[in-house]
mmCIF file of C-alpha atoms in Angstrom:
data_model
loop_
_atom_site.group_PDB
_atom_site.id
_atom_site.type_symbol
_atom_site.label_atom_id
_atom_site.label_comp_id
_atom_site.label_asym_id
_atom_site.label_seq_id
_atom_site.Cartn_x
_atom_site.Cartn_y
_atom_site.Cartn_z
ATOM 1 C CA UNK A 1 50.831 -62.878 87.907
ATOM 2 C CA UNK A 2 50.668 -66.709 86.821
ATOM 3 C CA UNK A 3 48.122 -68.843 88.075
ATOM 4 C CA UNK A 4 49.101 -72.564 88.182
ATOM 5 C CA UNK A 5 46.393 -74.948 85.761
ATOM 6 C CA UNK A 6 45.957 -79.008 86.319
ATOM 7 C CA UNK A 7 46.846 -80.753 83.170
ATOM 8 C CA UNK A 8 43.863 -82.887 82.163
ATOM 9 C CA UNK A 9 44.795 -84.443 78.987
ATOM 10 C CA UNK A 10 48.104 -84.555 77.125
ATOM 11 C CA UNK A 11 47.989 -86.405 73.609
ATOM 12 C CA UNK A 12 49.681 -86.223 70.212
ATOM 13 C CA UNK A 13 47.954 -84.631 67.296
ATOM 14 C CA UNK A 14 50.693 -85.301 64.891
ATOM 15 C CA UNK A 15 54.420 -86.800 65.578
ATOM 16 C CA UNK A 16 55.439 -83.484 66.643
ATOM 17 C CA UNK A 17 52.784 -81.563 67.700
ATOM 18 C CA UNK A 18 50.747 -82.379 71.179
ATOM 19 C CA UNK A 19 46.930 -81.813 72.253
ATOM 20 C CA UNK A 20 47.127 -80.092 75.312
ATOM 21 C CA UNK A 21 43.618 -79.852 77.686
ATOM 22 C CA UNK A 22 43.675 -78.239 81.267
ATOM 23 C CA UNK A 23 41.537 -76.737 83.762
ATOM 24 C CA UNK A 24 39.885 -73.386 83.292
ATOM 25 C CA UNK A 25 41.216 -70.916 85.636
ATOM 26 C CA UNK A 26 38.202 -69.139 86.866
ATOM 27 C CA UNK A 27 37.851 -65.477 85.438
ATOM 28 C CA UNK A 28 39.762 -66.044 82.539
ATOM 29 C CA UNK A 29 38.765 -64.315 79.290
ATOM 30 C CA UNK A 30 39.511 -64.526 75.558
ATOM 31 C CA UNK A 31 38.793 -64.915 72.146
ATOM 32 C CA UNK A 32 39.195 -67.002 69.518
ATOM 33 C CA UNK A 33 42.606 -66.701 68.331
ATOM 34 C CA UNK A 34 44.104 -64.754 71.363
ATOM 35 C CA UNK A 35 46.893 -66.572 73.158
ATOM 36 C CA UNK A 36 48.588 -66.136 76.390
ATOM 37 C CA UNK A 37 51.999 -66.609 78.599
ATOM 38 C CA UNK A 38 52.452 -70.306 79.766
ATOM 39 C CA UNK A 39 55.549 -72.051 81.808
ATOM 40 C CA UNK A 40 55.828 -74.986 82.862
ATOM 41 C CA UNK A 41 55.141 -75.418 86.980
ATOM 42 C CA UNK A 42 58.517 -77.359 87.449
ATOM 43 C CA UNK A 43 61.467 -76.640 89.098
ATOM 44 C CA UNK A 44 64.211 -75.020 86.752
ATOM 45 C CA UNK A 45 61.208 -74.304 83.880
ATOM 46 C CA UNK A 46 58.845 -71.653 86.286
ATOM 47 C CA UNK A 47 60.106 -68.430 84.761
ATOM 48 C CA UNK A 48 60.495 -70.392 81.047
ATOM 49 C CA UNK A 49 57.613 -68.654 79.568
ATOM 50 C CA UNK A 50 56.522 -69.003 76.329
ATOM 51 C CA UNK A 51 52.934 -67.474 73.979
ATOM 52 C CA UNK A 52 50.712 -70.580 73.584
ATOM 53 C CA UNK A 53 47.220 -69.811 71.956
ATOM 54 C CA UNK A 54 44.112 -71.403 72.544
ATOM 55 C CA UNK A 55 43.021 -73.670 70.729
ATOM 56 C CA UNK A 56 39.699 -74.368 73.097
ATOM 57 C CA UNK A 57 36.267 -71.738 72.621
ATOM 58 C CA UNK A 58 35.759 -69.415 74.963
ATOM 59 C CA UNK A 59 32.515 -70.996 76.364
ATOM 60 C CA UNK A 60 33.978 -74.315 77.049
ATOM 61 C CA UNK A 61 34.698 -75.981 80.392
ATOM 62 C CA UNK A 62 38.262 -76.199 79.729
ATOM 63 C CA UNK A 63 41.766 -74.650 77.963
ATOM 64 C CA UNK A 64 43.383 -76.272 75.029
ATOM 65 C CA UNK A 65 46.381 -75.760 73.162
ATOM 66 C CA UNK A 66 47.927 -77.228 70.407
ATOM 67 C CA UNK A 67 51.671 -76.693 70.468
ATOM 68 C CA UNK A 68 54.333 -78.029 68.136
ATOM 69 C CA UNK A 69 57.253 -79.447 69.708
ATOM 70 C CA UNK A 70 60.918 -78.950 68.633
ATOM 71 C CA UNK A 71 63.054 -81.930 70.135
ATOM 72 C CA UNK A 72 66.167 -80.527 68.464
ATOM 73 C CA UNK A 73 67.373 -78.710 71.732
ATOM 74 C CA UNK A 74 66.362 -78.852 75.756
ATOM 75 C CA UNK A 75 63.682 -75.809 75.226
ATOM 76 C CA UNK A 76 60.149 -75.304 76.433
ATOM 77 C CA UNK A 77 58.282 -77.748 73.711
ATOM 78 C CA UNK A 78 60.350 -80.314 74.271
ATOM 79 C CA UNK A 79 60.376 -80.222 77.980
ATOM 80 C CA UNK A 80 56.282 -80.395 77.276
ATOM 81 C CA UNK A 81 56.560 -83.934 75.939
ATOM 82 C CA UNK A 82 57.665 -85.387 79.510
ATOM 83 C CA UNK A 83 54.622 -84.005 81.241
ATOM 84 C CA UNK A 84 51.122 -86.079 82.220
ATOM 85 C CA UNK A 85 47.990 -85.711 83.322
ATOM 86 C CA UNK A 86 48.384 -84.485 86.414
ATOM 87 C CA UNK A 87 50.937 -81.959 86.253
ATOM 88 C CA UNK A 88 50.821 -78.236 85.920
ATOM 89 C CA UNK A 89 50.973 -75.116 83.899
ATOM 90 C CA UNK A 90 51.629 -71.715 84.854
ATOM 91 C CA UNK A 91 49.062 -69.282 82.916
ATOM 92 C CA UNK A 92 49.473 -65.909 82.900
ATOM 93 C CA UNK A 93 48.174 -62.694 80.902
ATOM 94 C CA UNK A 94 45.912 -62.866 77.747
ATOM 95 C CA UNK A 95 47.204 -61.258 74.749
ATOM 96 C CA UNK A 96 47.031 -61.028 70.667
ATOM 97 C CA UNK A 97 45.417 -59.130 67.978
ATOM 98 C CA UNK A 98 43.824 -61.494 65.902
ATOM 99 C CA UNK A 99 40.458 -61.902 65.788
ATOM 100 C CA UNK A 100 37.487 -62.850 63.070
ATOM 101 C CA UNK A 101 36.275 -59.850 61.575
ATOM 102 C CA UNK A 102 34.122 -61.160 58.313
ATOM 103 C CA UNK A 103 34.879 -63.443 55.457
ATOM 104 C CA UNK A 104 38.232 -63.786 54.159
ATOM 105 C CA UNK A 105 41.483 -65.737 53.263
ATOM 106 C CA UNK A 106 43.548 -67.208 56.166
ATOM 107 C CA UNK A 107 47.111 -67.876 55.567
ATOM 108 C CA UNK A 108 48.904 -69.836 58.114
ATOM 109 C CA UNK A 109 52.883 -71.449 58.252
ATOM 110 C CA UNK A 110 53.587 -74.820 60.250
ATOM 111 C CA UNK A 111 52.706 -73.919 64.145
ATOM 112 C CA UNK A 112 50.937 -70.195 62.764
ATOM 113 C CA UNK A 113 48.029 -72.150 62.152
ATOM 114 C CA UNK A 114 46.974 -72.146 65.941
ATOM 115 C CA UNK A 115 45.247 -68.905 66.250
ATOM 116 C CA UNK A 116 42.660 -70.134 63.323
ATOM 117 C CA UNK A 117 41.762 -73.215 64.844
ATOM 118 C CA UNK A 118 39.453 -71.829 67.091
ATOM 119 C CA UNK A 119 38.521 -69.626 64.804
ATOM 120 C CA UNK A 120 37.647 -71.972 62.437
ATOM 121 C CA UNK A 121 36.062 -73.928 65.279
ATOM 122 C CA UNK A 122 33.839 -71.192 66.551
ATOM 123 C CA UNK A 123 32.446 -70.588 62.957
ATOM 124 C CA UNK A 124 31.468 -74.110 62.807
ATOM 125 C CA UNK A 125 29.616 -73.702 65.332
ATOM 126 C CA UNK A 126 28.018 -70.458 64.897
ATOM 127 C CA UNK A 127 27.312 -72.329 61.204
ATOM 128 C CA UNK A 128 29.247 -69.201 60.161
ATOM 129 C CA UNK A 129 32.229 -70.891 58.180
ATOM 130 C CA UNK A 130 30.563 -69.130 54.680
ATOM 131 C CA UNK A 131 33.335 -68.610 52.139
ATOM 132 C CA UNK A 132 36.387 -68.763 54.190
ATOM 133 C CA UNK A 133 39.388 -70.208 53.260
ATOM 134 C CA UNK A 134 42.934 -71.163 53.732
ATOM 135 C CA UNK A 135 46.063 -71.402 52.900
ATOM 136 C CA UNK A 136 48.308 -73.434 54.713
ATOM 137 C CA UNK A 137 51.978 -73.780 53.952
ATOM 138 C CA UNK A 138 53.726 -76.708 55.415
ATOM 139 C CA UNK A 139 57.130 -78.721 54.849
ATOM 140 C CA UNK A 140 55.155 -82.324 54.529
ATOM 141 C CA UNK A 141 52.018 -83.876 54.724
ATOM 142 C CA UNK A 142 52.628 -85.055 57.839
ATOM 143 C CA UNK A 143 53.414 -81.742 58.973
ATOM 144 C CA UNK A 144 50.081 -80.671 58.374
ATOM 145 C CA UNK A 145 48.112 -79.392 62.092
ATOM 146 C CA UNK A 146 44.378 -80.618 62.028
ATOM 147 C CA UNK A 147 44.002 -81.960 58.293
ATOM 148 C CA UNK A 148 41.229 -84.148 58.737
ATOM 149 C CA UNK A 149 39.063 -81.228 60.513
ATOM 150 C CA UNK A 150 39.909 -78.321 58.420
ATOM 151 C CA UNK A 151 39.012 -80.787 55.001
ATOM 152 C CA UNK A 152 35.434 -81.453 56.866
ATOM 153 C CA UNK A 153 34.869 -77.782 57.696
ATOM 154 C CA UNK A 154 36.559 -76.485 54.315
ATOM 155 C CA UNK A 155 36.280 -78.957 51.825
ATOM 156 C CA UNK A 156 37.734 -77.133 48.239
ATOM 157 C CA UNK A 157 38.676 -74.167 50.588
ATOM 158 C CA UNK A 158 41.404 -75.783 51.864
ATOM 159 C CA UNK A 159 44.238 -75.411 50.242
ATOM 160 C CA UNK A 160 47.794 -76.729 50.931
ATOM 161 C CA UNK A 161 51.336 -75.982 49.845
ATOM 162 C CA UNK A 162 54.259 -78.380 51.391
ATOM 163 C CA UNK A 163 57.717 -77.397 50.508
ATOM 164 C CA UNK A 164 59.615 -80.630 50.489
ATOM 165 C CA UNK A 165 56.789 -82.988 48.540
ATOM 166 C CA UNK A 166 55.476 -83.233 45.439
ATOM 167 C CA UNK A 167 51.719 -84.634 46.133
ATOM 168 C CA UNK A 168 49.011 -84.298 43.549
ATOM 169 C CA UNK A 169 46.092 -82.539 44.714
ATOM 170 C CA UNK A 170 48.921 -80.739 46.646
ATOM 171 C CA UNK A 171 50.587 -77.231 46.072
ATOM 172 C CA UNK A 172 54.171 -77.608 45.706
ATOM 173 C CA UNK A 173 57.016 -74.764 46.559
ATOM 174 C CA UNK A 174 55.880 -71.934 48.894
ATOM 175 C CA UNK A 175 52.997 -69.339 49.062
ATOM 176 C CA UNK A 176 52.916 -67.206 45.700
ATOM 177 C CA UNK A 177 51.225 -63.895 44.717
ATOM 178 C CA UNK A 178 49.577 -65.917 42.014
ATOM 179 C CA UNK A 179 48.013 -68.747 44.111
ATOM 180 C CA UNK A 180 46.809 -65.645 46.624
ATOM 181 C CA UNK A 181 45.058 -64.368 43.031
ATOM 182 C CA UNK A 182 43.646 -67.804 42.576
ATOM 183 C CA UNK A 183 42.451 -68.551 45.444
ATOM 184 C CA UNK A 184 41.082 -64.766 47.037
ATOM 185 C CA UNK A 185 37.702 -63.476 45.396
ATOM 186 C CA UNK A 186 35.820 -60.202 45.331
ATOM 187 C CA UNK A 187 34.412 -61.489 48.276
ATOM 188 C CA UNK A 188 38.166 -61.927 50.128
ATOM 189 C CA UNK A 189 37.204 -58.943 52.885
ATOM 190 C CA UNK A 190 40.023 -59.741 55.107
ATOM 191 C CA UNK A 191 43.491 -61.463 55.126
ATOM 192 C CA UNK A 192 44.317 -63.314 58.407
ATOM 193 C CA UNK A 193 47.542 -64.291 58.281
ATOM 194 C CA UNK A 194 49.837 -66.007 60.934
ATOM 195 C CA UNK A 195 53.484 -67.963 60.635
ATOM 196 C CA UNK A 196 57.272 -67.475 60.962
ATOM 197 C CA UNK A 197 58.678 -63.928 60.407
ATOM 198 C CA UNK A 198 59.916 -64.971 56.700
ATOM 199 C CA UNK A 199 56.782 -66.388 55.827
ATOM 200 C CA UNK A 200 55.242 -63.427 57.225
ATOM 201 C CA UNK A 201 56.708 -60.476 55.218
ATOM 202 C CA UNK A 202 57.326 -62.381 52.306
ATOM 203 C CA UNK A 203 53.147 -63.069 51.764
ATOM 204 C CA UNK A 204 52.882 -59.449 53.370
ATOM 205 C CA UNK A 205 54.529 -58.126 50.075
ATOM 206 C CA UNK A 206 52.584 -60.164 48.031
ATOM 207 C CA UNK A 207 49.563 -58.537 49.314
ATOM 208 C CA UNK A 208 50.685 -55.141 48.907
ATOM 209 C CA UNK A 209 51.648 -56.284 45.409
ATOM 210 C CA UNK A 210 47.960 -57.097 44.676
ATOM 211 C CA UNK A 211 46.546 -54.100 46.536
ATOM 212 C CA UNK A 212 45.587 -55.511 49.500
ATOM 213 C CA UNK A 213 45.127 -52.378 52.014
ATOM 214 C CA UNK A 214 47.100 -52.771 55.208
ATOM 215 C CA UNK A 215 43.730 -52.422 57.180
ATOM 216 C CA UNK A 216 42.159 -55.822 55.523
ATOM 217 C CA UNK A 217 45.658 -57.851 56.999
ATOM 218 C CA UNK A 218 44.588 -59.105 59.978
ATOM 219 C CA UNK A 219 48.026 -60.570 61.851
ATOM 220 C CA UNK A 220 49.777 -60.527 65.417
ATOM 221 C CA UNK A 221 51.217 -56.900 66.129
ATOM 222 C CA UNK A 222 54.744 -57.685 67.231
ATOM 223 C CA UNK A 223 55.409 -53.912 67.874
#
């Protein structure tokens, strides 16, 4: 059963990625890094529903979401871009498996990144960020969700690869076994990891490869 949510705010984060904040529907519950079913309350879009996670903490006021939108086709995201304050969101059920469970090494593709922002954002303030980090594999600098925050929060932990640049400072080429060796410690508990399918199982076997036991991945159960 959807329940229909004023649009508050609507803003972009980067060229292709909007900011998203909307009224709380009362009795909602999650946490950080769960997501849930969203349409858009339009004629012709209604039954278009699509996963959106929260990028907003549980205890605030209102929802947030930070959604990255594909312009290349007439789908969901781009449909999102015509909308203002003012207009409305269907929300439905609360789902997803990830969740913080103690220190560890988040890996996150493009738009996978969502579910650690308020994560990351409850940790702040909990003063709980410790000796987290992540890994977050992009196409281009400006591709990059939430740079400026996740450098404040992470400093050194923060580690980016983009695929098509060469930056200095920058990893180049895609997520290797090695740079998970690098970059994980003795003190790596958990892996949180969150991106497109490829990504996905290709980082998956690279933390088999290393030993990593299936129990320490923390990721969305697709099943």
């Amino acid at each position: 059963m959807s329940i229909i949510v004023k649009i508050l705010n609507i803003e972009n984060s980067t060229y292709n990625v909007l900011h998203i904040t909307a009224e709380k529907p009362e009795g909602i519950n999650y946490v950080p890094g769960q997501a849930v079913d969203v349409a858009i309350n339009k004629e012709g879009w209604q039954n278009e529903v699509r996963p959106f996670t929260f990028t907003s903490l549980p205890q605030e006021n209102t929802i947030q979401f930070t959604i990255k939108t594909y312009t290349d086709h007439n789908g969901v995201t781009n449909e999102l871009r015509t909308l203002k304050p003012g207009d409305s969101l269907l929300i439905g059920d609360v789902f997803g498996d990830i969740h913080y469970k103690k220190d560890g090494v988040f890996i996150a593709g493009g738009a996978g990144i969502t579910p650690f922002i308020s994560i990351f954002r409850s940790l702040e303030k909990q003063g709980k960020i410790g000796n987290n980090k992540l890994i977050f594999a992009n196409k281009s600098k400006a591709d990059i969700i939430n740079y400026d925050y996740f450098l404040k929060i992470l400093g050194n932990n923060f580690i980016n690869v983009l695929s098509d640049e060469n930056i200095e400072g920058y990893e180049h080429g895609y997520i290797t076994e090695e740079l998970i060796k690098k970059i994980a410690t003795a003190g790596s508990e958990y892996f949180y990891l969150c991106g497109p399918p490829p990504m996905m199982s290709a980082v998956e076997k690279q933390l088999k490869n290393i030993n990593v036991q299936s129990e320490r991945i923390v990721k969305e159960d697709f099943a």
